[in-house]
Amino acid sequence: MKAIGILLAIALTSGFLVVSAVNLPGVPVDFDLDDHILSAIADDIAERLAREYINFLKTGVETPEFLKLTNQLAKSHSEKDIFTRNMPDLEPRDSFFVCVACRSVTRVLIRTIRDEEGELHDENSSVLMKEFAMDVCRRLNLQTEEVCEGLIDSNLPSVEYIMRNSESDSQSFCSLFMEFNFCNTGSNQDYNWTLTIDNTGEVSPGPKSDTPTFQDSDIRICQFSDIHHDPYYTPGSLATCAEPMCCQRNKETAEGTSDAAGYWGDYRDCDLPWHAFESALDNAVANSKCDFIYQTGDIVDHMVWATSVEKNTMVLTKVSERLNAAFGDVPVYPCIGNHEPHPLNLFSPEGVPDEISTKWLYEHLYNDWSKWLPADTKETILKGGYYTVVPRKGFRIIALNSNDCYTDNFWLYHSGTDKIPQLQWFHDTLLEAEKNGEYVHVLTHIPSGDGTCWSVWAREFNRCVTRFKSTISGMFTGHSHKDELFVYYSEDEGHPTAVAWNGGAVTTYSNKNPNYREYAVNPETYTVTNHWTWIYNLTAANLKPDEQPEWFLEYEFIKEFTEDLSPAGISKLLDEFAENPELMRKYWRYRVTSADPQVNGGCDRNCLAGSLCRAAVTINSQRGRCEELREKLFASLDNEESTSSGSTEATTPGPSTPSDDDNDGGGSSTLGLLSVSSLLAIVLSIRLAL
């Protein structure tokens, strides 16, 4: 996961304000909407709103224009989607307004904080700043009073510091925050750096295609990702609440109704009860072989407005201790997710005041992880939450803190250059591994092609992957809650260089079955040769609350898809997906863990294309392979439709599924993918008499 109309309002809701698009009177109906026109329209509205808000802060007078503008905006957005969908996955109208809100609120903050005469310039203006933030939240009807106040209280100190100590303007800020659509118009050289990449090693030409086939004697690695344990989960409580996460309250009115939370979890916006997590571990111990454990981040729940140091550390330690109790001497190698800190998503650089620093988290995690990790990992964990270990001779693990690339991490807007050191360390560690003849597994929470991963960071990360493709033998990610894979390609030749395997999520949030993965890894090259995904069906489990869920093997990769798990083999598989829609539908079904709401809703051609593109994109600004596969898939679907009258369901857009968040391609910036006609209708329909 996954952000709100920014900085104050972005701080308010900690990451997901989405409001419907608005219009200027007199905009012609017959123009061609391109990114520049959309940006200009959004900018004009944002400036008017900013001026009206500053006037209100100065005078306390609500002008008719101010009331009309804010009242219409308050009616134009969805309260749930704005908190539960990532920025690139928003509908066109929502993306349009987020751009308006981002630019407007950021301008208000910049002008009132940085201007010596500004209403929020005084160092003791925090009370007034909170009042302004709550006013924005109420006027725009962003969320409940509790959610707004919780997010404002936790985010405000960091946001205020960033605003006072950075030089970002609204254009550059919102361009980075909404990098993959029309709102991206800014340019800042501090946010377009390159790493120094060693060029002395011998990089084998062509695609990487040398993965051994599966053997029963292969090493086994179990991956538990995105656990998101909710310590307040209450079976029978309300699963359809107004807040971003439910299944905690109102049991007295919900129990016995269709709105009640299930005992073993719930498909709706709810996280994982403790007994469901224990069930996953018990099944892994009984039915899987785990020589190593990878935990790829996000242990804390989605109750983003009520995080605290005390609550987060309690959950982190509880899960850590339970993993240790379940697997004993089996080493666990974790990495950090975006939900671990308080406030949510915020990972500060070094040198900021203690009260807004993330070092408390790094210290706590080192204490939790030290039972598995050697003492020489302490320095980099305390520095930035990353480390490297050598579990066996010839085999190295590198665990990164990929929140450096996360555009919901507000500290990214404080400075772009302070994200260089960890990536340079990554490069240098890979170089050392190459010289030592080691193979490397890379653990990282956020996939580099995720729509919320900053493209410059992703680009430089990909350069490292290409340079050290012979050294990197496996990559393991989380964050998306999808059971999926990603193929890395070299930037120049387009050769497949690596595969990242995403372990899905143990949590059910949202519309998924709990799952974990087991991998087979060659003991000499440490390349992945097979994997198995274990799940239980939530509907069936909740019919028998007094019995353990029936965990079962959902699928074995080499039996369903291919025995060639090399980058070249998986790249070829993507072509087979595009040429064979039934095979692609199978991949999609496993991708969403065969969850009942997903399967019942189906996946239309755009949904299939989005899932396929997601597997082929590891830098969101580079989508050539995606477009190639999309075109091939659409041709296959058209051919299927013309040759079989019974296949029309597959090619005709059907009802959208709750978790189909690929946005027809994973956050592409092209307006064609955003539906010009739909956006134009919205822009021209809501008249704001400014």
mmCIF file of N, CA, C and O in Angstrom, residues 166-241:
data_model
loop_
_atom_site.group_PDB
_atom_site.id
_atom_site.type_symbol
_atom_site.label_atom_id
_atom_site.label_comp_id
_atom_site.label_asym_id
_atom_site.label_seq_id
_atom_site.Cartn_x
_atom_site.Cartn_y
_atom_site.Cartn_z
ATOM 1 N N SER A 166 13.267 22.466 3.833
ATOM 2 C CA SER A 166 13.502 22.040 2.460
ATOM 3 C C SER A 166 13.132 23.195 1.538
ATOM 4 O O SER A 166 12.497 24.170 1.960
ATOM 5 N N GLU A 167 13.529 23.079 0.279
ATOM 6 C CA GLU A 167 13.254 24.137 -0.686
ATOM 7 C C GLU A 167 12.281 23.683 -1.763
ATOM 8 O O GLU A 167 12.103 24.377 -2.767
ATOM 9 N N SER A 168 11.640 22.551 -1.572
ATOM 10 C CA SER A 168 10.704 22.054 -2.570
ATOM 11 C C SER A 168 9.524 23.007 -2.716
ATOM 12 O O SER A 168 9.000 23.524 -1.727
ATOM 13 N N ASP A 169 9.106 23.235 -3.968
ATOM 14 C CA ASP A 169 7.883 23.988 -4.191
ATOM 15 C C ASP A 169 6.766 23.004 -4.525
ATOM 16 O O ASP A 169 6.963 21.797 -4.588
ATOM 17 N N SER A 170 5.559 23.534 -4.726
ATOM 18 C CA SER A 170 4.409 22.651 -4.921
ATOM 19 C C SER A 170 4.553 21.822 -6.192
ATOM 20 O O SER A 170 4.128 20.662 -6.232
ATOM 21 N N GLN A 171 5.148 22.407 -7.240
ATOM 22 C CA GLN A 171 5.268 21.675 -8.495
ATOM 23 C C GLN A 171 6.218 20.486 -8.344
ATOM 24 O O GLN A 171 5.902 19.366 -8.745
ATOM 25 N N SER A 172 7.396 20.721 -7.773
ATOM 26 C CA SER A 172 8.357 19.629 -7.644
ATOM 27 C C SER A 172 7.878 18.603 -6.626
ATOM 28 O O SER A 172 8.062 17.394 -6.810
ATOM 29 N N PHE A 173 7.238 19.070 -5.560
ATOM 30 C CA PHE A 173 6.729 18.153 -4.545
ATOM 31 C C PHE A 173 5.677 17.230 -5.144
ATOM 32 O O PHE A 173 5.751 16.003 -5.031
ATOM 33 N N CYS A 174 4.673 17.813 -5.799
ATOM 34 C CA CYS A 174 3.572 17.013 -6.332
ATOM 35 C C CYS A 174 4.001 16.206 -7.547
ATOM 36 O O CYS A 174 3.422 15.157 -7.827
ATOM 37 N N SER A 175 5.012 16.677 -8.263
ATOM 38 C CA SER A 175 5.534 15.899 -9.383
ATOM 39 C C SER A 175 6.149 14.598 -8.900
ATOM 40 O O SER A 175 6.032 13.554 -9.555
ATOM 41 N N LEU A 176 6.804 14.637 -7.761
ATOM 42 C CA LEU A 176 7.404 13.428 -7.209
ATOM 43 C C LEU A 176 6.345 12.551 -6.560
ATOM 44 O O LEU A 176 6.358 11.327 -6.702
ATOM 45 N N PHE A 177 5.410 13.183 -5.882
ATOM 46 C CA PHE A 177 4.355 12.451 -5.183
ATOM 47 C C PHE A 177 3.441 11.729 -6.169
ATOM 48 O O PHE A 177 2.966 10.631 -5.920
ATOM 49 N N MET A 178 3.177 12.365 -7.306
ATOM 50 C CA MET A 178 2.323 11.778 -8.348
ATOM 51 C C MET A 178 3.154 11.640 -9.620
ATOM 52 O O MET A 178 2.846 12.222 -10.647
ATOM 53 N N GLU A 179 4.195 10.833 -9.531
ATOM 54 C CA GLU A 179 5.221 10.823 -10.573
ATOM 55 C C GLU A 179 4.725 10.273 -11.898
ATOM 56 O O GLU A 179 5.208 10.648 -12.959
ATOM 57 N N PHE A 180 3.736 9.408 -11.870
ATOM 58 C CA PHE A 180 3.397 8.684 -13.088
ATOM 59 C C PHE A 180 2.076 9.126 -13.700
ATOM 60 O O PHE A 180 1.310 8.315 -14.216
ATOM 61 N N ASN A 181 1.766 10.429 -13.617
ATOM 62 C CA ASN A 181 0.641 10.947 -14.388
ATOM 63 C C ASN A 181 0.880 12.405 -14.741
ATOM 64 O O ASN A 181 1.981 12.928 -14.570
ATOM 65 N N PHE A 182 -0.152 13.072 -15.225
ATOM 66 C CA PHE A 182 -0.018 14.432 -15.751
ATOM 67 C C PHE A 182 0.450 15.439 -14.712
ATOM 68 O O PHE A 182 0.910 16.527 -15.065
ATOM 69 N N CYS A 183 0.356 15.114 -13.440
ATOM 70 C CA CYS A 183 0.734 16.064 -12.394
ATOM 71 C C CYS A 183 2.248 16.249 -12.310
ATOM 72 O O CYS A 183 2.725 17.174 -11.678
ATOM 73 N N ASN A 184 2.986 15.374 -12.937
ATOM 74 C CA ASN A 184 4.452 15.433 -12.890
ATOM 75 C C ASN A 184 4.965 16.438 -13.923
ATOM 76 O O ASN A 184 5.130 16.117 -15.099
ATOM 77 N N THR A 185 5.207 17.662 -13.479
ATOM 78 C CA THR A 185 5.736 18.704 -14.370
ATOM 79 C C THR A 185 7.009 19.329 -13.834
ATOM 80 O O THR A 185 7.622 20.155 -14.498
ATOM 81 N N GLY A 186 7.397 18.977 -12.624
ATOM 82 C CA GLY A 186 8.552 19.619 -12.007
ATOM 83 C C GLY A 186 9.858 18.965 -12.401
ATOM 84 O O GLY A 186 9.900 17.862 -12.940
ATOM 85 N N SER A 187 10.946 19.659 -12.153
ATOM 86 C CA SER A 187 12.285 19.105 -12.367
ATOM 87 C C SER A 187 13.206 19.666 -11.305
ATOM 88 O O SER A 187 13.171 20.854 -11.003
ATOM 89 N N ASN A 188 13.996 18.778 -10.714
ATOM 90 C CA ASN A 188 14.906 19.173 -9.655
ATOM 91 C C ASN A 188 16.126 18.260 -9.745
ATOM 92 O O ASN A 188 16.014 17.042 -9.592
ATOM 93 N N GLN A 189 17.290 18.835 -10.018
ATOM 94 C CA GLN A 189 18.490 18.030 -10.235
ATOM 95 C C GLN A 189 18.888 17.221 -9.014
ATOM 96 O O GLN A 189 19.555 16.189 -9.136
ATOM 97 N N ASP A 190 18.475 17.668 -7.819
ATOM 98 C CA ASP A 190 18.757 16.875 -6.630
ATOM 99 C C ASP A 190 18.007 15.548 -6.660
ATOM 100 O O ASP A 190 18.325 14.628 -5.905
ATOM 101 N N TYR A 191 16.986 15.475 -7.510
ATOM 102 C CA TYR A 191 16.185 14.264 -7.620
ATOM 103 C C TYR A 191 16.430 13.544 -8.947
ATOM 104 O O TYR A 191 15.575 12.802 -9.428
ATOM 105 N N ASN A 192 17.595 13.744 -9.534
ATOM 106 C CA ASN A 192 17.920 13.037 -10.766
ATOM 107 C C ASN A 192 19.414 12.734 -10.810
ATOM 108 O O ASN A 192 20.131 13.163 -11.705
ATOM 109 N N TRP A 193 19.865 11.976 -9.818
ATOM 110 C CA TRP A 193 21.272 11.635 -9.710
ATOM 111 C C TRP A 193 21.534 10.245 -10.294
ATOM 112 O O TRP A 193 20.606 9.499 -10.608
ATOM 113 N N THR A 194 22.796 9.918 -10.425
ATOM 114 C CA THR A 194 23.190 8.577 -10.871
ATOM 115 C C THR A 194 24.249 8.020 -9.931
ATOM 116 O O THR A 194 25.053 8.759 -9.367
ATOM 117 N N LEU A 195 24.227 6.721 -9.763
ATOM 118 C CA LEU A 195 25.242 6.039 -8.963
ATOM 119 C C LEU A 195 26.521 5.863 -9.770
ATOM 120 O O LEU A 195 26.501 5.850 -11.004
ATOM 121 N N THR A 196 27.607 5.709 -9.050
ATOM 122 C CA THR A 196 28.859 5.317 -9.680
ATOM 123 C C THR A 196 28.890 3.795 -9.746
ATOM 124 O O THR A 196 28.957 3.114 -8.725
ATOM 125 N N ILE A 197 28.800 3.266 -10.967
ATOM 126 C CA ILE A 197 28.738 1.819 -11.164
ATOM 127 C C ILE A 197 30.088 1.308 -11.666
ATOM 128 O O ILE A 197 30.638 1.840 -12.635
ATOM 129 N N ASP A 198 30.611 0.289 -11.001
ATOM 130 C CA ASP A 198 31.882 -0.310 -11.413
ATOM 131 C C ASP A 198 31.752 -0.927 -12.807
ATOM 132 O O ASP A 198 30.766 -1.607 -13.109
ATOM 133 N N ASN A 199 32.727 -0.687 -13.659
ATOM 134 C CA ASN A 199 32.702 -1.252 -15.013
ATOM 135 C C ASN A 199 33.912 -2.137 -15.303
ATOM 136 O O ASN A 199 34.238 -2.386 -16.467
ATOM 137 N N THR A 200 34.571 -2.601 -14.231
ATOM 138 C CA THR A 200 35.778 -3.410 -14.434
ATOM 139 C C THR A 200 35.469 -4.894 -14.530
ATOM 140 O O THR A 200 36.267 -5.662 -15.060
ATOM 141 N N GLY A 201 34.324 -5.301 -13.997
ATOM 142 C CA GLY A 201 33.995 -6.723 -14.021
ATOM 143 C C GLY A 201 33.514 -7.173 -15.388
ATOM 144 O O GLY A 201 33.096 -6.366 -16.224
ATOM 145 N N GLU A 202 33.546 -8.454 -15.610
ATOM 146 C CA GLU A 202 33.063 -9.010 -16.866
ATOM 147 C C GLU A 202 31.581 -9.342 -16.731
ATOM 148 O O GLU A 202 31.187 -10.201 -15.952
ATOM 149 N N VAL A 203 30.764 -8.643 -17.506
ATOM 150 C CA VAL A 203 29.330 -8.888 -17.511
ATOM 151 C C VAL A 203 29.006 -9.710 -18.750
ATOM 152 O O VAL A 203 29.251 -9.276 -19.877
ATOM 153 N N SER A 204 28.462 -10.902 -18.538
ATOM 154 C CA SER A 204 28.171 -11.773 -19.675
ATOM 155 C C SER A 204 27.096 -11.147 -20.551
ATOM 156 O O SER A 204 26.098 -10.629 -20.051
ATOM 157 N N PRO A 205 27.293 -11.163 -21.860
ATOM 158 C CA PRO A 205 26.312 -10.571 -22.765
ATOM 159 C C PRO A 205 25.072 -11.449 -22.886
ATOM 160 O O PRO A 205 25.094 -12.642 -22.552
ATOM 161 N N GLY A 206 23.982 -10.854 -23.372
ATOM 162 C CA GLY A 206 22.773 -11.611 -23.640
ATOM 163 C C GLY A 206 21.942 -11.857 -22.399
ATOM 164 O O GLY A 206 22.296 -11.458 -21.288
ATOM 165 N N PRO A 207 20.831 -12.552 -22.569
ATOM 166 C CA PRO A 207 19.933 -12.823 -21.433
ATOM 167 C C PRO A 207 20.536 -13.830 -20.466
ATOM 168 O O PRO A 207 21.388 -14.646 -20.837
ATOM 169 N N LYS A 208 20.078 -13.773 -19.224
ATOM 170 C CA LYS A 208 20.525 -14.731 -18.217
ATOM 171 C C LYS A 208 19.630 -15.961 -18.307
ATOM 172 O O LYS A 208 18.415 -15.881 -18.086
ATOM 173 N N SER A 209 20.217 -17.111 -18.624
ATOM 174 C CA SER A 209 19.402 -18.296 -18.925
ATOM 175 C C SER A 209 19.992 -19.574 -18.358
ATOM 176 O O SER A 209 19.749 -20.660 -18.886
ATOM 177 N N ASP A 210 20.747 -19.466 -17.277
ATOM 178 C CA ASP A 210 21.524 -20.617 -16.809
ATOM 179 C C ASP A 210 21.036 -21.186 -15.481
ATOM 180 O O ASP A 210 21.835 -21.674 -14.681
ATOM 181 N N THR A 211 19.728 -21.160 -15.221
ATOM 182 C CA THR A 211 19.215 -21.679 -13.956
ATOM 183 C C THR A 211 19.073 -23.198 -14.009
ATOM 184 O O THR A 211 18.464 -23.734 -14.944
ATOM 185 N N PRO A 212 19.602 -23.927 -13.030
ATOM 186 C CA PRO A 212 19.427 -25.386 -12.999
ATOM 187 C C PRO A 212 17.951 -25.750 -12.790
ATOM 188 O O PRO A 212 17.148 -24.931 -12.328
ATOM 189 N N THR A 213 17.583 -26.966 -13.129
ATOM 190 C CA THR A 213 16.216 -27.425 -12.918
ATOM 191 C C THR A 213 16.044 -27.921 -11.484
ATOM 192 O O THR A 213 17.009 -28.200 -10.764
ATOM 193 N N PHE A 214 14.797 -28.053 -11.077
ATOM 194 C CA PHE A 214 14.450 -28.434 -9.709
ATOM 195 C C PHE A 214 14.910 -29.848 -9.373
ATOM 196 O O PHE A 214 14.766 -30.776 -10.169
ATOM 197 N N GLN A 215 15.441 -29.995 -8.152
ATOM 198 C CA GLN A 215 15.797 -31.297 -7.593
ATOM 199 C C GLN A 215 15.221 -31.392 -6.178
ATOM 200 O O GLN A 215 15.158 -30.391 -5.450
ATOM 201 N N ASP A 216 14.818 -32.589 -5.778
ATOM 202 C CA ASP A 216 14.260 -32.766 -4.435
ATOM 203 C C ASP A 216 15.249 -32.380 -3.342
ATOM 204 O O ASP A 216 14.858 -32.036 -2.227
ATOM 205 N N SER A 217 16.543 -32.428 -3.650
ATOM 206 C CA SER A 217 17.577 -32.123 -2.655
ATOM 207 C C SER A 217 17.847 -30.622 -2.512
ATOM 208 O O SER A 217 18.693 -30.216 -1.701
ATOM 209 N N ASP A 218 17.143 -29.791 -3.282
ATOM 210 C CA ASP A 218 17.368 -28.348 -3.217
ATOM 211 C C ASP A 218 17.068 -27.798 -1.823
ATOM 212 O O ASP A 218 16.235 -28.335 -1.075
ATOM 213 N N ILE A 219 17.746 -26.704 -1.494
ATOM 214 C CA ILE A 219 17.472 -25.978 -0.252
ATOM 215 C C ILE A 219 16.048 -25.431 -0.300
ATOM 216 O O ILE A 219 15.541 -25.052 -1.357
ATOM 217 N N ARG A 220 15.390 -25.368 0.850
ATOM 218 C CA ARG A 220 14.035 -24.812 0.912
ATOM 219 C C ARG A 220 14.036 -23.520 1.746
ATOM 220 O O ARG A 220 14.607 -23.475 2.843
ATOM 221 N N ILE A 221 13.386 -22.508 1.200
ATOM 222 C CA ILE A 221 13.248 -21.216 1.880
ATOM 223 C C ILE A 221 11.767 -20.877 1.967
ATOM 224 O O ILE A 221 11.052 -20.952 0.957
ATOM 225 N N CYS A 222 11.300 -20.526 3.139
ATOM 226 C CA CYS A 222 9.901 -20.137 3.327
ATOM 227 C C CYS A 222 9.809 -18.616 3.485
ATOM 228 O O CYS A 222 10.603 -18.018 4.225
ATOM 229 N N GLN A 223 8.844 -18.030 2.791
ATOM 230 C CA GLN A 223 8.669 -16.579 2.820
ATOM 231 C C GLN A 223 7.320 -16.222 3.435
ATOM 232 O O GLN A 223 6.273 -16.666 2.955
ATOM 233 N N PHE A 224 7.374 -15.406 4.481
ATOM 234 C CA PHE A 224 6.171 -14.856 5.102
ATOM 235 C C PHE A 224 6.214 -13.341 4.920
ATOM 236 O O PHE A 224 7.055 -12.663 5.514
ATOM 237 N N SER A 225 5.335 -12.831 4.095
ATOM 238 C CA SER A 225 5.358 -11.396 3.807
ATOM 239 C C SER A 225 4.064 -10.737 4.251
ATOM 240 O O SER A 225 3.004 -11.380 4.306
ATOM 241 N N ASP A 226 4.146 -9.471 4.601
ATOM 242 C CA ASP A 226 2.967 -8.644 4.873
ATOM 243 C C ASP A 226 1.995 -9.345 5.821
ATOM 244 O O ASP A 226 0.843 -9.614 5.499
ATOM 245 N N ILE A 227 2.481 -9.605 7.009
ATOM 246 C CA ILE A 227 1.681 -10.279 8.035
ATOM 247 C C ILE A 227 0.572 -9.362 8.539
ATOM 248 O O ILE A 227 -0.572 -9.788 8.731
ATOM 249 N N HIS A 228 0.878 -8.112 8.785
ATOM 250 C CA HIS A 228 -0.119 -7.110 9.189
ATOM 251 C C HIS A 228 -1.030 -7.639 10.308
ATOM 252 O O HIS A 228 -2.262 -7.659 10.184
ATOM 253 N N HIS A 229 -0.418 -8.032 11.398
ATOM 254 C CA HIS A 229 -1.212 -8.522 12.527
ATOM 255 C C HIS A 229 -1.957 -7.369 13.197
ATOM 256 O O HIS A 229 -1.365 -6.341 13.546
ATOM 257 N N ASP A 230 -3.268 -7.556 13.389
ATOM 258 C CA ASP A 230 -4.096 -6.564 14.078
ATOM 259 C C ASP A 230 -4.372 -7.051 15.499
ATOM 260 O O ASP A 230 -5.155 -7.986 15.696
ATOM 261 N N PRO A 231 -3.753 -6.427 16.489
ATOM 262 C CA PRO A 231 -3.962 -6.886 17.866
ATOM 263 C C PRO A 231 -5.374 -6.639 18.385
ATOM 264 O O PRO A 231 -5.757 -7.186 19.422
ATOM 265 N N TYR A 232 -6.157 -5.824 17.670
ATOM 266 C CA TYR A 232 -7.520 -5.513 18.109
ATOM 267 C C TYR A 232 -8.589 -6.227 17.284
ATOM 268 O O TYR A 232 -9.781 -5.931 17.419
ATOM 269 N N TYR A 233 -8.168 -7.156 16.423
ATOM 270 C CA TYR A 233 -9.153 -7.873 15.603
ATOM 271 C C TYR A 233 -10.142 -8.599 16.510
ATOM 272 O O TYR A 233 -9.754 -9.324 17.434
ATOM 273 N N THR A 234 -11.444 -8.421 16.198
ATOM 274 C CA THR A 234 -12.496 -9.028 17.013
ATOM 275 C C THR A 234 -13.477 -9.760 16.118
ATOM 276 O O THR A 234 -14.229 -9.122 15.363
ATOM 277 N N PRO A 235 -13.499 -11.095 16.134
ATOM 278 C CA PRO A 235 -14.493 -11.828 15.350
ATOM 279 C C PRO A 235 -15.910 -11.375 15.706
ATOM 280 O O PRO A 235 -16.237 -11.191 16.882
ATOM 281 N N GLY A 236 -16.738 -11.187 14.699
ATOM 282 C CA GLY A 236 -18.103 -10.732 14.916
ATOM 283 C C GLY A 236 -18.271 -9.233 14.903
ATOM 284 O O GLY A 236 -19.396 -8.728 14.901
ATOM 285 N N SER A 237 -17.155 -8.487 14.885
ATOM 286 C CA SER A 237 -17.248 -7.025 14.864
ATOM 287 C C SER A 237 -17.583 -6.542 13.455
ATOM 288 O O SER A 237 -17.698 -7.322 12.509
ATOM 289 N N LEU A 238 -17.729 -5.225 13.301
ATOM 290 C CA LEU A 238 -18.173 -4.641 12.043
ATOM 291 C C LEU A 238 -17.050 -4.671 11.003
ATOM 292 O O LEU A 238 -15.992 -4.074 11.213
ATOM 293 N N ALA A 239 -17.297 -5.328 9.873
ATOM 294 C CA ALA A 239 -16.302 -5.424 8.805
ATOM 295 C C ALA A 239 -16.545 -4.405 7.709
ATOM 296 O O ALA A 239 -15.795 -4.367 6.732
ATOM 297 N N THR A 240 -17.563 -3.568 7.850
ATOM 298 C CA THR A 240 -17.929 -2.592 6.807
ATOM 299 C C THR A 240 -17.960 -1.183 7.370
ATOM 300 O O THR A 240 -18.889 -0.422 7.123
ATOM 301 N N CYS A 241 -16.956 -0.815 8.127
ATOM 302 C CA CYS A 241 -16.924 0.491 8.792
ATOM 303 C C CYS A 241 -16.511 1.586 7.817
ATOM 304 O O CYS A 241 -16.125 1.316 6.673
#
